[in-house]
CSV table of C-alpha atoms in Angstrom, one decimal:
chain,number,residue,atom,x,y,z
A,1,MET,CA,41.2,-6.5,-69.6
A,2,ASP,CA,37.5,-5.8,-69.2
A,3,LYS,CA,35.7,-5.0,-72.4
A,4,PHE,CA,32.7,-3.6,-70.5
A,5,LEU,CA,34.9,-1.0,-68.8
A,6,LEU,CA,36.4,-0.1,-72.2
A,7,GLN,CA,32.9,0.4,-73.6
A,8,GLN,CA,32.1,2.6,-70.6
A,9,GLN,CA,35.2,4.7,-71.2
A,10,VAL,CA,34.1,5.1,-74.9
A,11,LEU,CA,30.6,6.2,-73.8
A,12,GLU,CA,32.1,8.7,-71.3
A,13,ARG,CA,34.4,10.2,-73.9
A,14,LEU,CA,31.5,10.4,-76.4
A,15,ALA,CA,29.3,12.1,-73.8
A,16,ALA,CA,32.1,14.7,-73.2
A,17,ASP,CA,32.5,15.2,-76.9
A,18,LEU,CA,28.7,15.7,-77.2
A,19,LEU,CA,28.7,18.4,-74.5
A,20,GLN,CA,31.4,20.2,-76.3
A,21,ALA,CA,29.7,20.0,-79.7
A,22,GLU,CA,26.4,21.2,-78.2
A,23,GLN,CA,28.1,24.2,-76.6
A,24,ALA,CA,29.7,25.0,-80.0
A,25,VAL,CA,26.3,24.8,-81.6
A,26,ARG,CA,24.9,27.3,-79.1
A,27,VAL,CA,27.8,29.7,-79.5
A,28,ALA,CA,27.7,29.6,-83.3
A,29,HIS,CA,23.9,30.0,-83.3
A,30,GLU,CA,24.1,33.0,-80.9
A,31,THR,CA,26.8,34.6,-83.1
A,32,ALA,CA,24.7,34.0,-86.2
A,33,THR,CA,21.6,35.5,-84.8
A,34,HIS,CA,23.1,38.4,-82.7
A,35,GLU,CA,21.8,41.8,-83.8
A,36,GLU,CA,25.4,43.2,-84.2
A,37,ASN,CA,26.0,40.5,-86.9
A,38,ILE,CA,23.2,41.5,-89.2
A,39,ALA,CA,24.8,42.0,-92.6
A,40,GLU,CA,25.0,45.7,-93.6
A,41,ASN,CA,26.4,44.9,-97.1
A,42,LYS,CA,27.2,41.9,-99.3
A,43,TYR,CA,30.7,41.7,-97.9
A,44,ASP,CA,29.5,41.5,-94.3
A,45,THR,CA,29.3,37.7,-93.9
A,46,LEU,CA,30.0,37.0,-90.2
A,47,GLY,CA,26.4,36.1,-89.5
A,48,LEU,CA,26.2,33.8,-92.5
A,49,GLU,CA,29.5,32.1,-91.7
A,50,ALA,CA,28.4,31.5,-88.1
A,51,ALA,CA,25.1,30.0,-89.4
A,52,TYR,CA,27.1,27.6,-91.6
A,53,LEU,CA,29.3,26.7,-88.6
A,54,ALA,CA,26.2,26.1,-86.4
A,55,THR,CA,24.8,23.8,-89.0
A,56,GLY,CA,28.1,21.8,-89.2
A,57,GLN,CA,28.3,21.6,-85.4
A,58,ALA,CA,24.7,20.4,-85.2
A,59,ARG,CA,25.6,17.6,-87.7
A,60,ARG,CA,28.6,16.7,-85.6
A,61,ALA,CA,26.4,16.5,-82.5
A,62,ALA,CA,23.9,14.3,-84.3
A,63,ALA,CA,26.8,12.0,-85.4
A,64,ILE,CA,28.0,11.7,-81.8
A,65,ARG,CA,24.5,10.9,-80.6
A,66,GLN,CA,24.3,8.1,-83.2
A,67,ALA,CA,27.7,6.8,-82.1
A,68,MET,CA,26.5,6.8,-78.5
A,69,ALA,CA,23.4,4.9,-79.4
A,70,ASN,CA,25.5,2.3,-81.3
A,71,TRP,CA,27.9,1.9,-78.3
A,72,ARG,CA,25.0,1.6,-75.8
A,73,GLN,CA,23.5,-1.3,-77.9
A,74,PHE,CA,26.9,-2.9,-78.4
A,75,ARG,CA,27.4,-6.2,-76.5
A,76,PRO,CA,31.0,-7.4,-76.9
A,77,SER,CA,31.0,-11.2,-77.0
A,78,PRO,CA,33.9,-13.5,-76.0
A,79,TYR,CA,36.3,-14.5,-78.7
A,80,ASP,CA,35.3,-17.6,-80.7
A,81,ALA,CA,38.3,-19.1,-82.5
A,82,GLY,CA,35.9,-20.8,-84.9
A,83,LYS,CA,34.6,-17.4,-86.2
A,84,GLY,CA,37.9,-15.5,-85.8
A,85,ILE,CA,38.1,-11.8,-85.0
A,86,GLN,CA,34.6,-10.2,-84.8
A,87,LEU,CA,33.1,-7.0,-83.5
A,88,GLY,CA,34.0,-6.8,-79.8
A,89,ALA,CA,37.4,-8.5,-80.1
A,90,LEU,CA,40.3,-7.1,-78.1
A,91,VAL,CA,43.3,-7.8,-80.4
A,92,CYS,CA,47.0,-7.6,-79.8
A,93,LEU,CA,49.0,-7.0,-83.1
A,94,VAL,CA,52.7,-7.0,-83.6
A,95,ASP,CA,54.5,-5.3,-86.6
A,96,ALA,CA,57.7,-6.2,-88.3
A,97,ASP,CA,59.7,-4.1,-85.7
A,98,ASP,CA,58.2,-6.1,-82.8
A,99,LYS,CA,56.1,-3.2,-81.8
A,100,GLN,CA,52.8,-4.3,-80.2
A,101,GLN,CA,49.5,-2.5,-80.2
A,102,LEU,CA,46.3,-3.4,-78.5
A,103,LEU,CA,43.1,-2.7,-80.5
A,104,PHE,CA,39.4,-2.9,-79.4
A,105,LEU,CA,37.2,-3.5,-82.4
A,106,GLY,CA,33.9,-1.7,-81.9
A,107,PRO,CA,31.0,0.0,-83.7
A,108,VAL,CA,31.4,3.1,-85.8
A,109,GLY,CA,31.9,6.3,-84.1
A,110,GLY,CA,34.2,5.4,-81.3
A,111,SER,CA,37.7,5.8,-82.8
A,112,MET,CA,39.9,7.0,-79.9
A,113,LYS,CA,42.7,6.0,-77.6
A,114,LEU,CA,42.0,4.8,-74.1
A,115,VAL,CA,44.1,3.8,-71.2
A,116,SER,CA,43.3,0.6,-69.3
A,117,GLY,CA,45.7,0.1,-66.4
A,118,ASP,CA,49.1,0.7,-67.8
A,119,GLN,CA,48.1,-0.2,-71.4
A,120,LEU,CA,47.1,2.0,-74.3
A,121,VAL,CA,44.1,0.7,-76.2
A,122,GLN,CA,43.2,2.0,-79.7
A,123,VAL,CA,39.5,1.7,-80.4
A,124,ILE,CA,38.8,1.2,-84.0
A,125,SER,CA,35.7,0.4,-86.1
A,126,ASN,CA,35.1,-2.7,-88.1
A,127,GLU,CA,34.6,-0.3,-91.1
A,128,SER,CA,38.2,1.1,-90.8
A,129,PRO,CA,40.8,-0.5,-93.2
A,130,LEU,CA,42.6,-2.3,-90.3
A,131,GLY,CA,39.3,-3.3,-88.7
A,132,ARG,CA,38.1,-4.9,-92.0
A,133,ALA,CA,41.4,-6.6,-92.6
A,134,MET,CA,41.3,-8.2,-89.1
A,135,LEU,CA,37.8,-9.7,-89.4
A,136,GLY,CA,37.8,-13.4,-89.4
A,137,LYS,CA,41.5,-13.7,-88.6
A,138,CYS,CA,42.8,-15.9,-85.8
A,139,GLU,CA,45.8,-15.9,-83.5
A,140,GLY,CA,49.0,-16.4,-85.6
A,141,ASP,CA,47.4,-15.0,-88.8
A,142,GLU,CA,48.9,-12.1,-90.8
A,143,VAL,CA,46.9,-8.9,-91.4
A,144,SER,CA,48.0,-6.5,-94.0
A,145,ILE,CA,46.7,-3.1,-95.1
A,146,GLN,CA,47.8,-0.6,-97.8
A,147,VAL,CA,48.4,2.9,-96.5
A,148,ALA,CA,49.2,5.2,-99.3
A,149,PRO,CA,52.3,3.7,-101.0
A,150,ILE,CA,53.2,1.6,-98.0
A,151,ARG,CA,52.0,-1.9,-97.2
A,152,GLN,CA,51.8,-2.5,-93.5
A,153,GLN,CA,51.9,-6.1,-92.1
A,154,PHE,CA,51.0,-7.3,-88.7
A,155,GLU,CA,50.7,-10.6,-86.9
A,156,VAL,CA,47.8,-11.4,-84.6
A,157,LEU,CA,49.4,-12.3,-81.3
A,158,ARG,CA,46.4,-12.6,-79.0
A,159,VAL,CA,42.7,-12.2,-79.2
A,160,HIS,CA,40.3,-11.8,-76.3
């Protein structure tokens, strides 16, 4: 599986998310500033609510732009068994029920599911609980995380 193609898919998805966020900013800003939404009394808050929404959407767009910058600078390197799993690793985990999952460990801001060929790939950050737990592990190692009251355990089957 080509890590560069996965990276391109992440960037394409982030670009689509950015377009959507920027459109939401424009709509919320237009609503906030439209003359029909000028408050006539203290209970008329549509314009104020739209302004808050525009601010939130602008922050979301800025976060997506930062994620895109992180992913553009990202250079996944080949797996080095001496270092274990690092940023850029493509990892196959198996749980106690023999269910396998394929994970691509990338920079912050790219958490999403991708399809590569006939396989589903979950993109996670090294700052996520599972991403942190995998760092430094090698094929055959166990990875465990605490999710609420449940402890989940996985085995690292393959790393690329």
